[in-house]
mmCIF file of C-alpha atoms in Angstrom:
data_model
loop_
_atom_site.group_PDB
_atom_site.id
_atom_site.type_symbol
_atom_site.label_atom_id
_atom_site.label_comp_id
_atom_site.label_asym_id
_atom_site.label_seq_id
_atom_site.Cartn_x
_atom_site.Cartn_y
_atom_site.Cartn_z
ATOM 1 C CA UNK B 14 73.154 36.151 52.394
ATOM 2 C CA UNK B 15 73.687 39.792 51.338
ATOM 3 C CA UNK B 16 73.539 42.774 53.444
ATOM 4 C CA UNK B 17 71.507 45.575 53.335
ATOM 5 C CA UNK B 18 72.774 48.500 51.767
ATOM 6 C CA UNK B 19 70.589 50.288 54.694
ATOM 7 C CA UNK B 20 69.533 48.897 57.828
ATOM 8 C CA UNK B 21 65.232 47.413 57.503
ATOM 9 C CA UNK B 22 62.472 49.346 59.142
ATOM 10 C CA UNK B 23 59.568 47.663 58.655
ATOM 11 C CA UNK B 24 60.706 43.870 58.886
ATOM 12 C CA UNK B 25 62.788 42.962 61.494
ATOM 13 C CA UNK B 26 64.424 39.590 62.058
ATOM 14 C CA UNK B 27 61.803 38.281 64.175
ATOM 15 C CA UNK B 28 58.995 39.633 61.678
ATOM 16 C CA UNK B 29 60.378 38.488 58.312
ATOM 17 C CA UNK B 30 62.222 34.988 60.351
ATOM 18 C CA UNK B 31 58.167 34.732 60.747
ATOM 19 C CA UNK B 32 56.814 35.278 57.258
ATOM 20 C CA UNK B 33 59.565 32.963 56.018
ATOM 21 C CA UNK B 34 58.821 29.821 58.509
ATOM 22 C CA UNK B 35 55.084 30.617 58.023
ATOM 23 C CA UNK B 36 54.630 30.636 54.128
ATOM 24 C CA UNK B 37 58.255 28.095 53.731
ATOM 25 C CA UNK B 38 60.851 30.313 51.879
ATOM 26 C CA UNK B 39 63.479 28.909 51.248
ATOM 27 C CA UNK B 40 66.713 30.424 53.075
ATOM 28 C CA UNK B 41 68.412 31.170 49.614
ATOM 29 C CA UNK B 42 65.719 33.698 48.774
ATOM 30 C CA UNK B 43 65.465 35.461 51.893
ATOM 31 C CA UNK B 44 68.225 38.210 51.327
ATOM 32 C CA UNK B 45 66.031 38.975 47.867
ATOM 33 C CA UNK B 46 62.874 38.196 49.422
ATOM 34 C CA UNK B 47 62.806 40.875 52.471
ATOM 35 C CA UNK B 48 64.994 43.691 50.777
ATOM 36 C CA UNK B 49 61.818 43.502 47.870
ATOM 37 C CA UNK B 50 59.654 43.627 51.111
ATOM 38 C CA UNK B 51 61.009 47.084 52.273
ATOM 39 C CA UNK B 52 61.259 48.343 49.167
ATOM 40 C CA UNK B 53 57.907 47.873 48.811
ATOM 41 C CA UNK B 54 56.668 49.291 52.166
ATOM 42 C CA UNK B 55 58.788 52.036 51.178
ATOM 43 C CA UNK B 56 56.911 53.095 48.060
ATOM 44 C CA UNK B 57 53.580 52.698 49.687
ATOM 45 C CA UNK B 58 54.410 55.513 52.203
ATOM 46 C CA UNK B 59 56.154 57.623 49.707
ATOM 47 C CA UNK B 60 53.066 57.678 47.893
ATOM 48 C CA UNK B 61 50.944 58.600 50.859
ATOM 49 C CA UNK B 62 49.610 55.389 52.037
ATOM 50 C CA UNK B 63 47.473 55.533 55.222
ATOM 51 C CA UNK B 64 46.671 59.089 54.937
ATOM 52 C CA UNK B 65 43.633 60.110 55.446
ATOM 53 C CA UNK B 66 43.852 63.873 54.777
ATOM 54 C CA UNK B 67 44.314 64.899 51.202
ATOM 55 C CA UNK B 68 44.186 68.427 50.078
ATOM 56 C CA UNK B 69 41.785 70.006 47.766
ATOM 57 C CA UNK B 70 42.160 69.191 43.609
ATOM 58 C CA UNK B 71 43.149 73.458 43.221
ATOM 59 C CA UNK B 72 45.452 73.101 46.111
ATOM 60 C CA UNK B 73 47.678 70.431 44.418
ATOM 61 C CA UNK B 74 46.891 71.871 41.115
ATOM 62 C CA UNK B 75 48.533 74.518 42.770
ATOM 63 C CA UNK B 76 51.569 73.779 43.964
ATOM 64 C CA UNK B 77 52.318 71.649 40.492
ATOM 65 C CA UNK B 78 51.960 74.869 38.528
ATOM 66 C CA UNK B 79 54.594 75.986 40.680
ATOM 67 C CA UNK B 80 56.580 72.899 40.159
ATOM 68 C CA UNK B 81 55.974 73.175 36.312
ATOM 69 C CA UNK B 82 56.876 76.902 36.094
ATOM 70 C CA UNK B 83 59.990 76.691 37.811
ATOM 71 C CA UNK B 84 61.327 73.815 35.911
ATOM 72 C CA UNK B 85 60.730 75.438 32.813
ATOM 73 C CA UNK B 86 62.187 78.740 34.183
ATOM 74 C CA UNK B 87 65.635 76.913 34.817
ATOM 75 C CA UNK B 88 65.388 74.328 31.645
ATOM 76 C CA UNK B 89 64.811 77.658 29.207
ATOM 77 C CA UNK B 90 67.836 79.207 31.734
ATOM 78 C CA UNK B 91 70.376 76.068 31.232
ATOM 79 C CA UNK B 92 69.401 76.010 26.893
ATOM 80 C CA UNK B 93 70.671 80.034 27.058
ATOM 81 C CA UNK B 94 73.990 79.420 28.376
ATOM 82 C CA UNK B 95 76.452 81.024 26.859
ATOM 83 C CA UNK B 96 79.421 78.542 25.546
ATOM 84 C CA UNK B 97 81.597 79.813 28.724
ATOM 85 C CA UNK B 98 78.881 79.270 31.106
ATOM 86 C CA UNK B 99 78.106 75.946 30.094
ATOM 87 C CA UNK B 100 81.353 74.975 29.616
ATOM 88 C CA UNK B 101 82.360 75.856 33.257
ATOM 89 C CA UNK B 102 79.180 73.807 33.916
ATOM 90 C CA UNK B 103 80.371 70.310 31.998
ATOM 91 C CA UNK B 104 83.752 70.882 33.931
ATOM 92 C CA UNK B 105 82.460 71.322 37.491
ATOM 93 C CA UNK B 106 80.061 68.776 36.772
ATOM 94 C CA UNK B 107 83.045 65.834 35.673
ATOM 95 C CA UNK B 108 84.825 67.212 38.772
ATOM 96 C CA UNK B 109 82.289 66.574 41.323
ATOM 97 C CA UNK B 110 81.614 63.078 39.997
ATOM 98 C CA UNK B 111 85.595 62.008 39.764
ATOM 99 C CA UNK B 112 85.634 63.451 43.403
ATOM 100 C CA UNK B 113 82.958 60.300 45.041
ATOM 101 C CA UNK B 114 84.461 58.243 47.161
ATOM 102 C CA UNK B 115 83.880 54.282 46.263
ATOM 103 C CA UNK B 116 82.712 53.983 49.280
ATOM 104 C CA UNK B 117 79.955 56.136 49.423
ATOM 105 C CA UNK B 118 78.673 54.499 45.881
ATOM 106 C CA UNK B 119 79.151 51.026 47.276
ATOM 107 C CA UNK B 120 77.091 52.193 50.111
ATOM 108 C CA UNK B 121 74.082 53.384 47.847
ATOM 109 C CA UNK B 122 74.899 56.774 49.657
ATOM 110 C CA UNK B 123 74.596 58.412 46.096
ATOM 111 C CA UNK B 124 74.158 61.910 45.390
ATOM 112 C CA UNK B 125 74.458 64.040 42.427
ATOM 113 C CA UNK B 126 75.807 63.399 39.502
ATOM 114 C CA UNK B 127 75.083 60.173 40.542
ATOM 115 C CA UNK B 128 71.786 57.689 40.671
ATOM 116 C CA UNK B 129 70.876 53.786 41.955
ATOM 117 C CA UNK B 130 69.634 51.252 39.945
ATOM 118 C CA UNK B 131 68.389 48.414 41.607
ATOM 119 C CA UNK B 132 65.710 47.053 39.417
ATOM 120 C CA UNK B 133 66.649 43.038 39.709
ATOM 121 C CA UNK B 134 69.038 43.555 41.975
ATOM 122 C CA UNK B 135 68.824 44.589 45.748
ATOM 123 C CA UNK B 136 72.324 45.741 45.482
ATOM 124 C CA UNK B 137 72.258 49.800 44.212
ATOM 125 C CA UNK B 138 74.089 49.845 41.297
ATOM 126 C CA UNK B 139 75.501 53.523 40.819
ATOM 127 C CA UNK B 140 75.342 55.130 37.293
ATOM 128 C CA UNK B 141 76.743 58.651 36.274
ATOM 129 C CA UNK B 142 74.532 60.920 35.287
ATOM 130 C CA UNK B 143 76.085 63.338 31.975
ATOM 131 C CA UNK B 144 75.867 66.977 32.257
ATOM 132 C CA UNK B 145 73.925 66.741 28.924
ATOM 133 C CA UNK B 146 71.460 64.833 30.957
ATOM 134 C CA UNK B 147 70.524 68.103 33.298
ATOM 135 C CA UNK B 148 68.214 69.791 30.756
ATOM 136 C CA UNK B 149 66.741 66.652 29.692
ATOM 137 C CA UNK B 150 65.731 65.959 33.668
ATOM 138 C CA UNK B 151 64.819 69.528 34.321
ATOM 139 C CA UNK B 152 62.409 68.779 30.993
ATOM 140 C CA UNK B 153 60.992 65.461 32.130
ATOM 141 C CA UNK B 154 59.830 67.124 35.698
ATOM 142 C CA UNK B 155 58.168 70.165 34.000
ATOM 143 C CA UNK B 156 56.211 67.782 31.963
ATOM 144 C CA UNK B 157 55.457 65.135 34.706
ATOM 145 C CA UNK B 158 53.903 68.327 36.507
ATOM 146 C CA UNK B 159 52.281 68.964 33.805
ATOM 147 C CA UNK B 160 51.043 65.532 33.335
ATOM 148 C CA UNK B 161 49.654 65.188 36.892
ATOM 149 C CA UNK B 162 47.774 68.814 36.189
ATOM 150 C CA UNK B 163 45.987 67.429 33.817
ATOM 151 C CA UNK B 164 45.292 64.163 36.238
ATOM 152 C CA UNK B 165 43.884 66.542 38.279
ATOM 153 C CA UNK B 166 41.082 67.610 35.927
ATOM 154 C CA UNK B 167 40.893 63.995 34.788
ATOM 155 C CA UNK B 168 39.910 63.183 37.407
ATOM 156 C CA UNK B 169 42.898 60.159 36.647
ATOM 157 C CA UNK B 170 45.074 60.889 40.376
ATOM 158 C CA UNK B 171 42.599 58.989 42.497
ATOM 159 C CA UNK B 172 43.296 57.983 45.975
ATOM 160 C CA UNK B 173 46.560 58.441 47.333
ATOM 161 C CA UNK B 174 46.096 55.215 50.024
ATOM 162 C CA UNK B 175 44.301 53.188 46.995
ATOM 163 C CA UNK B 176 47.025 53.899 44.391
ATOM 164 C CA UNK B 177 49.842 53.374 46.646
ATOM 165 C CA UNK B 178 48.348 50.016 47.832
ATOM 166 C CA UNK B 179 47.842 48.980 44.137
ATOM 167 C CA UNK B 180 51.139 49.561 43.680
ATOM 168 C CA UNK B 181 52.188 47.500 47.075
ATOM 169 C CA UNK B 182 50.071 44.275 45.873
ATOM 170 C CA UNK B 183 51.716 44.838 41.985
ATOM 171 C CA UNK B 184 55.228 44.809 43.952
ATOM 172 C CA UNK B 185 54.350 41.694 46.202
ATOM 173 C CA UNK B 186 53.383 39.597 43.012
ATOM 174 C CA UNK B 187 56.423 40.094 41.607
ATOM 175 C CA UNK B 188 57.891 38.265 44.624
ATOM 176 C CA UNK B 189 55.035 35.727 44.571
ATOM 177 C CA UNK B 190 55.679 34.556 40.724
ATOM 178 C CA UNK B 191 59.706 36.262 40.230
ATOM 179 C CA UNK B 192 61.383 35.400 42.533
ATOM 180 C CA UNK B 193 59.747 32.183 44.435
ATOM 181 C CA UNK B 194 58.323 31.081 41.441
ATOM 182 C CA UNK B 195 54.846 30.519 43.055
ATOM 183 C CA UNK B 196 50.988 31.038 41.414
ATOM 184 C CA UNK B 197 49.159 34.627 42.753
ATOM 185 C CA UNK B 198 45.766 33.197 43.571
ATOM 186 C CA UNK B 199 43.239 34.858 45.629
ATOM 187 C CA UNK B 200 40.699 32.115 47.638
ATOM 188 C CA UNK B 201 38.594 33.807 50.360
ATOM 189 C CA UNK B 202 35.752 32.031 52.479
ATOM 190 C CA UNK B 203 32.450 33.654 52.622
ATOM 191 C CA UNK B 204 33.259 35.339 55.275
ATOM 192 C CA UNK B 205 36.267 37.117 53.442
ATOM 193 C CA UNK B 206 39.141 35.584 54.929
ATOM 194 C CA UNK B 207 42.287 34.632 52.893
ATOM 195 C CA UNK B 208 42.202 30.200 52.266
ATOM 196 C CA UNK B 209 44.755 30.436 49.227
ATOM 197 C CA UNK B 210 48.743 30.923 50.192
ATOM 198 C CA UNK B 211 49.777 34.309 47.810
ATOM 199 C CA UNK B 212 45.881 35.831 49.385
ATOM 200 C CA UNK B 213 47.846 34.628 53.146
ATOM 201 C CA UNK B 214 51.140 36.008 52.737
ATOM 202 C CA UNK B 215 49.097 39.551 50.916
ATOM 203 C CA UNK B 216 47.756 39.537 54.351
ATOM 204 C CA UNK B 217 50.299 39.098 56.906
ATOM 205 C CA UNK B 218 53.031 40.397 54.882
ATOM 206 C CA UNK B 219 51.013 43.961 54.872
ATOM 207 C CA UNK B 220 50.305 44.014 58.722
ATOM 208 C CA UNK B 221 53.829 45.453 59.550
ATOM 209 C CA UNK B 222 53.242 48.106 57.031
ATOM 210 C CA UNK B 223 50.148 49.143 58.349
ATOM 211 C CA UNK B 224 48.177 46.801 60.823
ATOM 212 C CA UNK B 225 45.095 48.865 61.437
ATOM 213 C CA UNK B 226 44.139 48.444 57.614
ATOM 214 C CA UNK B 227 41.610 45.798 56.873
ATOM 215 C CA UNK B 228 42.633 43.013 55.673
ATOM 216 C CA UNK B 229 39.559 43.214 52.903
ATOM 217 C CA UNK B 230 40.887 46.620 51.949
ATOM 218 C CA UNK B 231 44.467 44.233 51.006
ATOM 219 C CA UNK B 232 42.334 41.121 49.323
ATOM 220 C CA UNK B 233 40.450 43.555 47.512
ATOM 221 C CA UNK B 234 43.228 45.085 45.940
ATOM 222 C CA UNK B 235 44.536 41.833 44.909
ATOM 223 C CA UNK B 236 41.701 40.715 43.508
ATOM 224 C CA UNK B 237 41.817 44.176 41.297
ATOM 225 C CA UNK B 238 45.342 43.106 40.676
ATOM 226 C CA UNK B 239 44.451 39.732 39.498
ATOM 227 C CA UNK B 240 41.793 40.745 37.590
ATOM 228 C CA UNK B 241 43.570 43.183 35.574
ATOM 229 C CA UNK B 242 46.426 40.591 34.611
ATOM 230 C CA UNK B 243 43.996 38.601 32.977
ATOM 231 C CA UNK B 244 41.846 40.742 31.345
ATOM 232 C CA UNK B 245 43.045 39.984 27.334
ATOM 233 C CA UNK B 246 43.624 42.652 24.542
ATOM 234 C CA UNK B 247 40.340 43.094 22.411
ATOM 235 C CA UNK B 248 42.363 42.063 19.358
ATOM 236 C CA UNK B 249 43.214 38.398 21.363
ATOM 237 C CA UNK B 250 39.015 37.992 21.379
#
């Protein structure tokens, strides 16, 4: 089984030892299995799940001008350097990253020039960033501020609990159907409770995360999810 390359928080042994005698995972996907888990409960409260409070659309419309301006205040900065300038830049930049210890990447305890990849992999997998690369990031967050300015007045930002539990249930099917290799159905009795296994282990598998959110409020989301999958191009009509 591998390690974690940081200790859980949200499912301990006796939690996830649970899930996996409850919904029969087999022991060779458990390492996978749980590290996807926190992962996942890690982006929902990154992206504000369970708040309740959310600030005004001018307020965050706001503070992204701010985030926009100053981006392109040091991306405009970093294009005017003179050959000297930059050129001290490129060096202490390849200096800094020769200077990581191997530990520290094997630990996922990255930080600049460095980044983790662990898409398909629990393990982080550290990549060097280029110093060419610096204007091209400073770029990409001036226009993802302005992107989510213009979400704003779109109206397209939504919820911050409903898009970060969208993103939870599009995160848990990938377990379902990836990695165990098992169909995402949602069966409910009339009453609303969860008959069908993935619609179960939605369910429990949230209540560590957040056990004071309905259980509907997790179905329903799936059954968004689900929905959504199967909904066919118009050109497939």
């Amino acid at each position: 089984m591998r390690e974690f390359s940081q200790p859980p928080t949200i499912y301990s042994d006796a939690i996830f030892e649970h899930l996996a005698q409850e919904f029969k995972i087999d022991p060779e996907f458990h390492a996978e299995v749980r590290t996807r888990l926190e992962g996942a409960g890690d982006v929902w409260k990154r992206l504000g799940g369970g708040t309740t409070d959310s600030l005004r659309p001018g307020e965050i419309k706001k503070e992204l001008q701010q985030v926009s301006k100053q981006a392109g205040k040091l991306y405009d900065r970093l294009k005017a350097l003179s050959l000297d300038a930059n050129h001290a830049l490129m060096q202490s930049h390849e200096r800094i990253g020769q200077a990581a210890a191997p530990k520290d990447l094997e630990q996922g305890d990255l930080q600049y020039p460095f980044v983790a990849i662990t898409e398909g992999d629990p393990s982080p997998v550290a990549i060097a960033l280029q110093a060419k690369d610096l204007s091209k990031i400073i770029s990409g967050i001036r226009d993802v501020a302005e992107a989510a300015i213009d979400d704003q007045k779109t109206g397209r930002a939504g919820k911050k609990s409903d898009d970060a539990l969208r993103l939870w249930i599009t995160n848990i099917e990938t377990i379902w159907i990836d990695i165990l290799g098992r169909p995402f159905s949602r069966d409910v009795t009339d009453a609303g409770d969860p008959i069908s296994e993935a619609a179960r282990f939605c369910v429990e598998a949230f209540k560590p995360i957040d056990a004071a959110l309905p259980s509907s409020r997790v179905l329903n989301a799936m059954k968004t999810r689900i929905k959504a999958t199967q909904q066919k191009p118009l050109e497939d009509l």
